[in-house]
PDB file of C-alpha atoms in Angstrom:
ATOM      1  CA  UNK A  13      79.546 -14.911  49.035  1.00 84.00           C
ATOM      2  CA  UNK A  14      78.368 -15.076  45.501  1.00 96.00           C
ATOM      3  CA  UNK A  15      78.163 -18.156  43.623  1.00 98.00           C
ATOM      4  CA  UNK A  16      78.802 -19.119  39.832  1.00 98.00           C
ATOM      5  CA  UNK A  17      76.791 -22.144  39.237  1.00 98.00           C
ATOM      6  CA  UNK A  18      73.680 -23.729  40.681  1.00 98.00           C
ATOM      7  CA  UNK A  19      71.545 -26.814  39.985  1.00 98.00           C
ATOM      8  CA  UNK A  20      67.967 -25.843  41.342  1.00 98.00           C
ATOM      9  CA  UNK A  21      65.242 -28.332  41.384  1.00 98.00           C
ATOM     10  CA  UNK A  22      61.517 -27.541  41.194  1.00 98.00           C
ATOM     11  CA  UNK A  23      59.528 -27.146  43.742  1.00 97.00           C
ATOM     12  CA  UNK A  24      56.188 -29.082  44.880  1.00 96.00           C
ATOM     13  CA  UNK A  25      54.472 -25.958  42.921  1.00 95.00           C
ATOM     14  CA  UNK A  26      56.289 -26.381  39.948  1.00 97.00           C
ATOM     15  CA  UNK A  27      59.042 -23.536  40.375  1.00 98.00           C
ATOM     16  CA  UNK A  28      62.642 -23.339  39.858  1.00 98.00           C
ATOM     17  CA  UNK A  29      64.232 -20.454  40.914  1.00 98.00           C
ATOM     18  CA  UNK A  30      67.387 -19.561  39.261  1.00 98.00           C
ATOM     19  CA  UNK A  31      68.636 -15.923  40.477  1.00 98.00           C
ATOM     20  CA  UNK A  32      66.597 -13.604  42.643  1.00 98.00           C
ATOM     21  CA  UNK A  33      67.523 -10.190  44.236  1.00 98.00           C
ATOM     22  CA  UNK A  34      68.520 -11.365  47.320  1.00 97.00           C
ATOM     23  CA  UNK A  35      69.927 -15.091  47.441  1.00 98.00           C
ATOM     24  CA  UNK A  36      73.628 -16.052  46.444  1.00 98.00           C
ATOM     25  CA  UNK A  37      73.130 -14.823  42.819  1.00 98.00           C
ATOM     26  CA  UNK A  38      72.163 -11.293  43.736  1.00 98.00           C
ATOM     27  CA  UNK A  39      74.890  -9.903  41.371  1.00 98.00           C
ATOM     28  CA  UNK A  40      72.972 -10.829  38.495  1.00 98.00           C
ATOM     29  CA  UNK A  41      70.487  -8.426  39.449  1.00 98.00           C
ATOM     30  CA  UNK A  42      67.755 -10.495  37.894  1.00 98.00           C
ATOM     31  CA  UNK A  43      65.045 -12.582  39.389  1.00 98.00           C
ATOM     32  CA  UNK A  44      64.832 -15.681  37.134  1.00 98.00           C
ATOM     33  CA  UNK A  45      62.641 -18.763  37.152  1.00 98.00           C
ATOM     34  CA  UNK A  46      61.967 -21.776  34.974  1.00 98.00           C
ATOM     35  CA  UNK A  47      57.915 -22.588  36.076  1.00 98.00           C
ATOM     36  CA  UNK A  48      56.147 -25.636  34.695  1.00 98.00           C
ATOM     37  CA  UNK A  49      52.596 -25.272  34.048  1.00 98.00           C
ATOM     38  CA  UNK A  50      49.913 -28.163  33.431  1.00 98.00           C
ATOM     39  CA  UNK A  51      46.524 -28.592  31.094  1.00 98.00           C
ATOM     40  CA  UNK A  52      44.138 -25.653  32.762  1.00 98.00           C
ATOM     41  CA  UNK A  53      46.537 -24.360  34.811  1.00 98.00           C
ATOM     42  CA  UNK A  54      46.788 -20.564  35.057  1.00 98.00           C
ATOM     43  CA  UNK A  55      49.393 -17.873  36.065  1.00 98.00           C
ATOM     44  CA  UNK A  56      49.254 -14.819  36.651  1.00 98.00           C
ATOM     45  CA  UNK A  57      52.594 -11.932  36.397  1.00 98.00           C
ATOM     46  CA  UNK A  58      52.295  -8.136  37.368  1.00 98.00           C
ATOM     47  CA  UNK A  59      55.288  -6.324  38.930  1.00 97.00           C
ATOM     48  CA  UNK A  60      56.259  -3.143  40.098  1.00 98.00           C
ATOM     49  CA  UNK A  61      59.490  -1.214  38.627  1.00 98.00           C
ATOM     50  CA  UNK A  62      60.272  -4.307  36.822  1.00 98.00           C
ATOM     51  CA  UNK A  63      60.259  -5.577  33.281  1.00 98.00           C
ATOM     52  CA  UNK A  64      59.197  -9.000  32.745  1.00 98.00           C
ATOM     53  CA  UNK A  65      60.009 -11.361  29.428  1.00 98.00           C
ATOM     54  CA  UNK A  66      57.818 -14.597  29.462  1.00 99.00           C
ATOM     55  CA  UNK A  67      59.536 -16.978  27.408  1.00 98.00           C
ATOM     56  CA  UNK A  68      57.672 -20.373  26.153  1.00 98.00           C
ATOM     57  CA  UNK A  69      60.221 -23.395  26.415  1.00 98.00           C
ATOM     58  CA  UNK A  70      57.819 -26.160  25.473  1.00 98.00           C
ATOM     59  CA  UNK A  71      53.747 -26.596  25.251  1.00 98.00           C
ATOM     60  CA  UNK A  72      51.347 -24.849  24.090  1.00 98.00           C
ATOM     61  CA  UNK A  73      49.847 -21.605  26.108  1.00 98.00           C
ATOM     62  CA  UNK A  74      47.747 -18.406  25.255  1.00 98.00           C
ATOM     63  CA  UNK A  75      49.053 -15.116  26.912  1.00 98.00           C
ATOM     64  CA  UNK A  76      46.331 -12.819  27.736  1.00 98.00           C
ATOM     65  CA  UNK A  77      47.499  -9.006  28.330  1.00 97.00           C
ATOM     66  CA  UNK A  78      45.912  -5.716  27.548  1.00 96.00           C
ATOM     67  CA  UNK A  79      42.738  -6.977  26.282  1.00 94.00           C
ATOM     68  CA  UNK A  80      44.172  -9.151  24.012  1.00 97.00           C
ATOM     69  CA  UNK A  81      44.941 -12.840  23.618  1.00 97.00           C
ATOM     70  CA  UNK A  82      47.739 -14.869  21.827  1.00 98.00           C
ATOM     71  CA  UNK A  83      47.734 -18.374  21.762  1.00 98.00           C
ATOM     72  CA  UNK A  84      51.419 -20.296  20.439  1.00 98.00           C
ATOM     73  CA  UNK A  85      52.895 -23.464  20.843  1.00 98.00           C
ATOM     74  CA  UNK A  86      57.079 -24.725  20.928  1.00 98.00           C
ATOM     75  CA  UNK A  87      57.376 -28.863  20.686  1.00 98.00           C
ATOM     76  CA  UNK A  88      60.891 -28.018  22.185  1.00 98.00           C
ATOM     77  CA  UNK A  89      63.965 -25.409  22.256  1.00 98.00           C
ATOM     78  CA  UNK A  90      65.643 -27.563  19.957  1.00 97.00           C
ATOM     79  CA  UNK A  91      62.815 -28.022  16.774  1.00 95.00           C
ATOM     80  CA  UNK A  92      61.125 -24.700  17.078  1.00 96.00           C
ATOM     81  CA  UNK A  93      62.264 -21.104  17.288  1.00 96.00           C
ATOM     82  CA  UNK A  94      61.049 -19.195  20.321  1.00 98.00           C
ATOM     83  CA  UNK A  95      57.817 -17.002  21.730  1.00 98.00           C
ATOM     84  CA  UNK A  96      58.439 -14.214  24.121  1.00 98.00           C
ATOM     85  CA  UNK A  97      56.219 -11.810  25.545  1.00 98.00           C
ATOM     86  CA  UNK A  98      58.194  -8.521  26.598  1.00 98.00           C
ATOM     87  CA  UNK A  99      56.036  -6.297  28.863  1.00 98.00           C
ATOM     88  CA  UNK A 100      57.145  -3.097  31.518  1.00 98.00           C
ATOM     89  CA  UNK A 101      56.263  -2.386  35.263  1.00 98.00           C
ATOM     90  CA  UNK A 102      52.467  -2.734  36.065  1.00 98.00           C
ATOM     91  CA  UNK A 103      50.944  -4.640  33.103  1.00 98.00           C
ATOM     92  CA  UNK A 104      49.108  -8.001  33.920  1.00 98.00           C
ATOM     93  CA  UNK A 105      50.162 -10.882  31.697  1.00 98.00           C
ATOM     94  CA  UNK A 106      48.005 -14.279  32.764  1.00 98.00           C
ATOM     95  CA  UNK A 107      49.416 -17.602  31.000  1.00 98.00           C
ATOM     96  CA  UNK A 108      46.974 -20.674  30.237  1.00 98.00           C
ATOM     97  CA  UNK A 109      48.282 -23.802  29.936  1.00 98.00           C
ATOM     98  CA  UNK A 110      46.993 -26.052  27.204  1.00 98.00           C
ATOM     99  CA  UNK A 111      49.150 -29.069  27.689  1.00 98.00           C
ATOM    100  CA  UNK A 112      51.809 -29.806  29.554  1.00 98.00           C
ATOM    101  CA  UNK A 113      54.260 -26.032  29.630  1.00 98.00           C
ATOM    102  CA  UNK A 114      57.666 -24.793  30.896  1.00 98.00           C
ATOM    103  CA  UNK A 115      58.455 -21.261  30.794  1.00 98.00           C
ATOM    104  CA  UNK A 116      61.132 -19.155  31.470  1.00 99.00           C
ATOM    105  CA  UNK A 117      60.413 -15.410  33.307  1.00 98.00           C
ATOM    106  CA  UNK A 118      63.233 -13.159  33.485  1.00 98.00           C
ATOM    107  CA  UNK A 119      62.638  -9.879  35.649  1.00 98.00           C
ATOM    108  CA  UNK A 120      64.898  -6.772  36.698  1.00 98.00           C
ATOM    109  CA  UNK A 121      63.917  -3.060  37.826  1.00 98.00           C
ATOM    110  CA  UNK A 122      62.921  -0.852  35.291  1.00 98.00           C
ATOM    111  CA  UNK A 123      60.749   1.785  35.419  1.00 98.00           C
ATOM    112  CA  UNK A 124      60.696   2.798  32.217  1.00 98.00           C
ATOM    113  CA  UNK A 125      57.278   2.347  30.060  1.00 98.00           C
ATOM    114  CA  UNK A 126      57.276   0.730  26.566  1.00 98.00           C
ATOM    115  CA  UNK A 127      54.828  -1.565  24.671  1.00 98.00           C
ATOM    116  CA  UNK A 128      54.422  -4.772  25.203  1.00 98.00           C
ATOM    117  CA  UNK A 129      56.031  -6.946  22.440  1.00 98.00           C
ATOM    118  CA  UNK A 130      55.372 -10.811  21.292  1.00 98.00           C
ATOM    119  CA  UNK A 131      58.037 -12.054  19.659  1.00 98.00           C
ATOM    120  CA  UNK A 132      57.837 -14.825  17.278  1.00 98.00           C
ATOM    121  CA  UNK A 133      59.883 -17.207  15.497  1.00 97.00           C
ATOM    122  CA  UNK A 134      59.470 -14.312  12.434  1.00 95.00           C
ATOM    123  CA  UNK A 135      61.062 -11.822  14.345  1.00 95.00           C
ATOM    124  CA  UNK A 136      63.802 -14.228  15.898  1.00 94.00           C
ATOM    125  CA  UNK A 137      65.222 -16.406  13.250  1.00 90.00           C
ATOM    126  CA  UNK A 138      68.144 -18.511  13.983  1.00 92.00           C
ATOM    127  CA  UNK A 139      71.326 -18.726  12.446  1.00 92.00           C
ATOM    128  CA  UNK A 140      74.490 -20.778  12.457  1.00 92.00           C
ATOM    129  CA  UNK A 141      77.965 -18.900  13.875  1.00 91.00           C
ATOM    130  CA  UNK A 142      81.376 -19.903  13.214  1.00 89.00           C
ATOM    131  CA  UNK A 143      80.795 -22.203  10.759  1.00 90.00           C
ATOM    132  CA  UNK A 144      83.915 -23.161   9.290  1.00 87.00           C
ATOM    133  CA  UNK A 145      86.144 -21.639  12.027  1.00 87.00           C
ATOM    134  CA  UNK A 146      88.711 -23.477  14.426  1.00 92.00           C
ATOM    135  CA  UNK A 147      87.937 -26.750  12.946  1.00 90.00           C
ATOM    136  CA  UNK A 148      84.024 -26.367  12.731  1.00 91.00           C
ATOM    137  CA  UNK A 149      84.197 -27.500  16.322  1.00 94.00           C
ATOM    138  CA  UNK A 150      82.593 -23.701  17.662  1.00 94.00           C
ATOM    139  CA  UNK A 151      79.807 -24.127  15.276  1.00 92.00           C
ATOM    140  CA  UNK A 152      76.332 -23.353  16.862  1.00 94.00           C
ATOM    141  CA  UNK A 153      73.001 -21.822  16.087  1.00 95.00           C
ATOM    142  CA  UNK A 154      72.511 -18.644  17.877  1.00 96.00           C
ATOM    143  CA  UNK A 155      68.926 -16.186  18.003  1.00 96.00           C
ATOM    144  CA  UNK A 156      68.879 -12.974  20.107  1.00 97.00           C
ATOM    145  CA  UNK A 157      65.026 -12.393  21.133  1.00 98.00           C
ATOM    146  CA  UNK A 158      65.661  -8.438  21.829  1.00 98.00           C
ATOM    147  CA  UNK A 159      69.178  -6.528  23.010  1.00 97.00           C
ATOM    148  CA  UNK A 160      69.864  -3.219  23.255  1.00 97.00           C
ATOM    149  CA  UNK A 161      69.811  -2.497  19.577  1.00 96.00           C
ATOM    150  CA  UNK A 162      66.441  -4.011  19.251  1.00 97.00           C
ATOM    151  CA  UNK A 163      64.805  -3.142  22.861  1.00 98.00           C
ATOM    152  CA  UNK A 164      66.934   0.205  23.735  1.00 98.00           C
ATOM    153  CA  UNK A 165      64.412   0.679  26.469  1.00 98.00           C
ATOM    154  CA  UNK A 166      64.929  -2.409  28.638  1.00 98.00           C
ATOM    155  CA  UNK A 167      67.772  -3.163  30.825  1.00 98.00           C
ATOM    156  CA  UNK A 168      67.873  -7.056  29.753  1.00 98.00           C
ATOM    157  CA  UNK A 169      68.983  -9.079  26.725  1.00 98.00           C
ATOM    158  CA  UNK A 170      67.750 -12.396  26.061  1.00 98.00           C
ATOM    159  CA  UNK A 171      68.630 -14.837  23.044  1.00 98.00           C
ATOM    160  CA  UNK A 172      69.069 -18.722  22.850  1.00 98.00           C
ATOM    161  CA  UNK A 173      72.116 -21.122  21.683  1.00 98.00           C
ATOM    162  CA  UNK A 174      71.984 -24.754  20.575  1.00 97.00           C
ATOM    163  CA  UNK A 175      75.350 -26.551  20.677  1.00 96.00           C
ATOM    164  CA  UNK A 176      75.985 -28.837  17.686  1.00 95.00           C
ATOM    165  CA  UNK A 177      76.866 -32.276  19.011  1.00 96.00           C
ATOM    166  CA  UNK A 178      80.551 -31.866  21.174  1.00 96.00           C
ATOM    167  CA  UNK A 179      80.883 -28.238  20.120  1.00 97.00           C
ATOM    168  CA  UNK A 180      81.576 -24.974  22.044  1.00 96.00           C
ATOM    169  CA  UNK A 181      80.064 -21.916  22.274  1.00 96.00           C
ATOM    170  CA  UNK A 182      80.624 -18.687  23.559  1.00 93.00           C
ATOM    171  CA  UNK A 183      84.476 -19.211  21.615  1.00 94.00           C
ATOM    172  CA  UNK A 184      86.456 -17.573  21.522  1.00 93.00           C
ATOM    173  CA  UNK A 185      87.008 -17.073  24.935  1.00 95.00           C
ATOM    174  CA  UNK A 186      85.539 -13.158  25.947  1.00 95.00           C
ATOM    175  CA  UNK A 187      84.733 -11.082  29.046  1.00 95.00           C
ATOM    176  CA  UNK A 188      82.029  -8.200  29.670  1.00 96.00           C
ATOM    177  CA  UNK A 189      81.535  -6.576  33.143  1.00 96.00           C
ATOM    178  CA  UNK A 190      77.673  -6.944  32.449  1.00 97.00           C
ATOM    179  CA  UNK A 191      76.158  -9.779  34.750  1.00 98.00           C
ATOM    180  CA  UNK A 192      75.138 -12.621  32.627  1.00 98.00           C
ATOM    181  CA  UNK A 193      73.222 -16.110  33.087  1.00 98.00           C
ATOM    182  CA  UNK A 194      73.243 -19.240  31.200  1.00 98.00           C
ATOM    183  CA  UNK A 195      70.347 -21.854  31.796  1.00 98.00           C
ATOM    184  CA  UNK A 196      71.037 -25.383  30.053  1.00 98.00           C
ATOM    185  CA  UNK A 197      69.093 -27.449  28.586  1.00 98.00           C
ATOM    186  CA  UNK A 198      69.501 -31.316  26.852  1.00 98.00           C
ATOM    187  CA  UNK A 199      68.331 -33.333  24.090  1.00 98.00           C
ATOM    188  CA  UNK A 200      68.382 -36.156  26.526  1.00 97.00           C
ATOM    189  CA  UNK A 201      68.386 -36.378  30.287  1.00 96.00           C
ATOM    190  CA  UNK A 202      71.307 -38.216  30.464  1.00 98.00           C
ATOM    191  CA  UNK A 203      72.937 -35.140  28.708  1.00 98.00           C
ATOM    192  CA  UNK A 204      75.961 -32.889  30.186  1.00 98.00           C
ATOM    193  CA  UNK A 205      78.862 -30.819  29.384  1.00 98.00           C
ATOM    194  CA  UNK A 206      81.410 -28.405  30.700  1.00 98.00           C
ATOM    195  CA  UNK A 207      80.545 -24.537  31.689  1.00 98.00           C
ATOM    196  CA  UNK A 208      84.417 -22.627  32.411  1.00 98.00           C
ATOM    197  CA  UNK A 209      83.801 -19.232  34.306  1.00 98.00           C
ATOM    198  CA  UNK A 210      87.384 -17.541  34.628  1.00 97.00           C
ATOM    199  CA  UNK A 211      89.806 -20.749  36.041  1.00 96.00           C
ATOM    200  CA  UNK A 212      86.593 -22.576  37.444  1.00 98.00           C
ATOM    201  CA  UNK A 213      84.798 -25.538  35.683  1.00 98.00           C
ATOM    202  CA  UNK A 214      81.522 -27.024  36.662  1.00 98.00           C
ATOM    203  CA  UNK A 215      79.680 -29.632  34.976  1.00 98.00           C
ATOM    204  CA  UNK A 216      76.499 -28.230  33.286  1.00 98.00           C
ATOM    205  CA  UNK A 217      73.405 -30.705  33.299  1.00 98.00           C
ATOM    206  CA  UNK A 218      69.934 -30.371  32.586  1.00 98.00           C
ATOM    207  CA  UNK A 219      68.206 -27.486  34.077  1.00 98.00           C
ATOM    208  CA  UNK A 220      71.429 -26.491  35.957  1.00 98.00           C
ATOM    209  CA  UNK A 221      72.666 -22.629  35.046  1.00 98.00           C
ATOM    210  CA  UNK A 222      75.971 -20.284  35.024  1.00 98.00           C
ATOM    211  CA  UNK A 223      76.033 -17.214  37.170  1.00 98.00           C
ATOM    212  CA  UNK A 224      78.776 -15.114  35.233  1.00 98.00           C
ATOM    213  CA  UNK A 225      80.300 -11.550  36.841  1.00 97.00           C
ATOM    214  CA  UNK A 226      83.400  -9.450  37.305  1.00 95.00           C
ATOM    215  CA  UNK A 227      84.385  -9.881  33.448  1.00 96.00           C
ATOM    216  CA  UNK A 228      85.064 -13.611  33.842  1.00 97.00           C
ATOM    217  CA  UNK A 229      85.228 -15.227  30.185  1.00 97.00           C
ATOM    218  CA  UNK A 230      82.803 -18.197  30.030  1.00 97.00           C
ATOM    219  CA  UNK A 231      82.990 -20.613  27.288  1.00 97.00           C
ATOM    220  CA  UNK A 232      80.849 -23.669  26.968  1.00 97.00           C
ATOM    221  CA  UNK A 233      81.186 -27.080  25.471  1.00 98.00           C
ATOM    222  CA  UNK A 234      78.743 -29.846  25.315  1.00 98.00           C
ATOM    223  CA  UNK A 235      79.592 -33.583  25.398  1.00 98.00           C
ATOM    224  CA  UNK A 236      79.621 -35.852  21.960  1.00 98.00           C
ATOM    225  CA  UNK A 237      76.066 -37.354  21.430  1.00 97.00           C
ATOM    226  CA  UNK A 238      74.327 -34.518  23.128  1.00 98.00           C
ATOM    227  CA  UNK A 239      72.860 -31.193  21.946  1.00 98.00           C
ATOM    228  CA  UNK A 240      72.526 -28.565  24.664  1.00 98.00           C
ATOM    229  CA  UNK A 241      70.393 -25.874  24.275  1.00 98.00           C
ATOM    230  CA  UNK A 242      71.516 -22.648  26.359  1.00 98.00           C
ATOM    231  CA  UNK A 243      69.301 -19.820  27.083  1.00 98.00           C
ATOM    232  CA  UNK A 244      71.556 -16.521  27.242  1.00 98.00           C
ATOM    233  CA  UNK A 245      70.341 -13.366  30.015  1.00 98.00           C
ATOM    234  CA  UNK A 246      72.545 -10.019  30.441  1.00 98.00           C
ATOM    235  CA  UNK A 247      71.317  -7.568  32.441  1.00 98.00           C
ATOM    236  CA  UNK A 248      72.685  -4.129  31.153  1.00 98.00           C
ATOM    237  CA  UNK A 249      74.448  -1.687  33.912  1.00 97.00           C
ATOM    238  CA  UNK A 250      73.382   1.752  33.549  1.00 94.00           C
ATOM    239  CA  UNK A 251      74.606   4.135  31.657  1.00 93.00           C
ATOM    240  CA  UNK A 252      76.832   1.038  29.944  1.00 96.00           C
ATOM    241  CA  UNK A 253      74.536  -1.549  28.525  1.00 97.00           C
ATOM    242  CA  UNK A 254      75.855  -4.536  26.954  1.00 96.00           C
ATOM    243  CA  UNK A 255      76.747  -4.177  23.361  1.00 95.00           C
ATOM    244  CA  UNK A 256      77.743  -7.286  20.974  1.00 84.00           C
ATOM    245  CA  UNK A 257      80.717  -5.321  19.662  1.00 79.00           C
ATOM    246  CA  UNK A 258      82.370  -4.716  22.691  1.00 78.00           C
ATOM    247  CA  UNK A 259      82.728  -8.460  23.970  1.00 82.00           C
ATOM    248  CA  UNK A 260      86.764  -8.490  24.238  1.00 92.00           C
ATOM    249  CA  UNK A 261      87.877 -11.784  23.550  1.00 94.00           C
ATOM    250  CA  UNK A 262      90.836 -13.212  25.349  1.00 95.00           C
ATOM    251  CA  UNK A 263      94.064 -12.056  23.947  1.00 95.00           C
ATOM    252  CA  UNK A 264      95.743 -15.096  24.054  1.00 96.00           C
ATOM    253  CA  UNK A 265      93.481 -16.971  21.813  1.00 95.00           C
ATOM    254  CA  UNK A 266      92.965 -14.243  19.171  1.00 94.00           C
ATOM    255  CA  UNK A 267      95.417 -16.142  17.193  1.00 95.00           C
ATOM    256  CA  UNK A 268      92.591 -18.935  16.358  1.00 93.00           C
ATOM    257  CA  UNK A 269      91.088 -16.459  13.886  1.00 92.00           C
ATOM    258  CA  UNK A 270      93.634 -16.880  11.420  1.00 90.00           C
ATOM    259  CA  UNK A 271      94.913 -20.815  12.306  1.00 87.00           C
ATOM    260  CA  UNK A 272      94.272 -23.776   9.613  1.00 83.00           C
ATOM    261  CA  UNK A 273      92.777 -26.673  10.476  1.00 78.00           C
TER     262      UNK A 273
END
């Protein structure tokens, strides 16, 4: 039985696993896990038939692949703009921790061969969506790190949300049959707000994350006071990756495009 929500804690090594191949969040077909890292601490990534995207969520770290070395630094997901590090099957990617780090690595099978990519805050600028629409109460900064447009070789999209204080995101309501995860994030720990998957509603908390499948729509709202910071995942299906223009939004709230408020 799959489930649609989870609130993982970290382990005595510093791991929090999210979705894997094989435990109740198999149909995302991802393995996905939040690790924190400490001064001097290294880590060490090399798969087979997978892709791997390392992305920084706070601290500063160098990554060291291919003979080369790239040191960065993110205060937090809600100051700074991100650092990823896309890379295929078989490269070795160590991370060294400078201070205090979390990261997020999202895997899935792919044996397809491409370079390895860094992505900076250059190449992933954020911008606000839906200002001015249903009341300015959807409005929300949104990046996408690489999709299928960008990254036509991968079989993942990742990109990052911040919720304006008691807004939504992901409004209008819409549904695609391509697995997708949400991991939360808050500007305080005493943050929280509501995560609706199809008719079911789960509070979302700090480090807590949606599981989203069989074309469920999946708005989100965070509470007044709070900004909540949501890291997006798809993983494409073959032969029918996920494309932006082919969310459908939920006929029955279409009509909010054109209401005054």
């Amino acid at each position: 039985m799959y489930k649609s929500f989870g609130y993982p804690q970290f382990n005595e090594q510093g791991e929090q696993i999210l979705t894997t191949y094989d435990n109740e969040y198999s149909n995302m077909l991802m393995d996905i896990r939040v690790y924190r890292l400490t001064k001097g601490q290294t880590k060490t990534f090399i798969k087979h038939n997978e892709e791997t995207a390392i992305l920084l969520l706070s601290g500063k770290l160098t990554y060291n692949f291919e003979d080369k070395s790239e040191t960065v630094s993110r205060k937090d997901v809600f100051s700074e703009a991100p650092y990823c590090l896309h890379f295929c099957t078989d490269i070795k990617v160590s991370i060294l921790a400078h201070n205090d780090v979390e990261i997020l690595v999202q895997s899935t099978k792919n044996t397809t061969i491409f370079p390895t990519k860094l992505y900076t805050p250059t190449d992933v600028p954020w911008g606000y969506s839906c200002v001015g629409k249903f009341g300015d109460t959807a409005k929300r900064q949104v990046n996408t790190i690489f999709d299928y447009d960008t990254a036509p070789y991968s079989n993942m999209v990742i990109g990052e949300v911040i919720n304006d204080r008691g807004n939504w995101s992901g409004y209008l309501p819409h549904r695609h049959p391509q697995p997708e995860v949400y991991y939360f994030k808050f500007d305080r720990p005493e943050g929280f707000g509501a995560s609706f998957i199809g008719n079911d509603v789960f509070k979302s908390i700090d480090g807590s994350f949606a599981a989203i499948a069989d074309s469920k729509t999946h708005p989100q709202a965070v509470a007044p006071g709070f900004l909540m910071y949501t890291c997006w995942m798809i993983r494409h299906f073959d032969n029918n990756p996920w494309l932006r223009q082919n969310c459908n939004e939920d006929e029955r709230y279409i009509w909010l495009h054109d209401a005054k408020f």
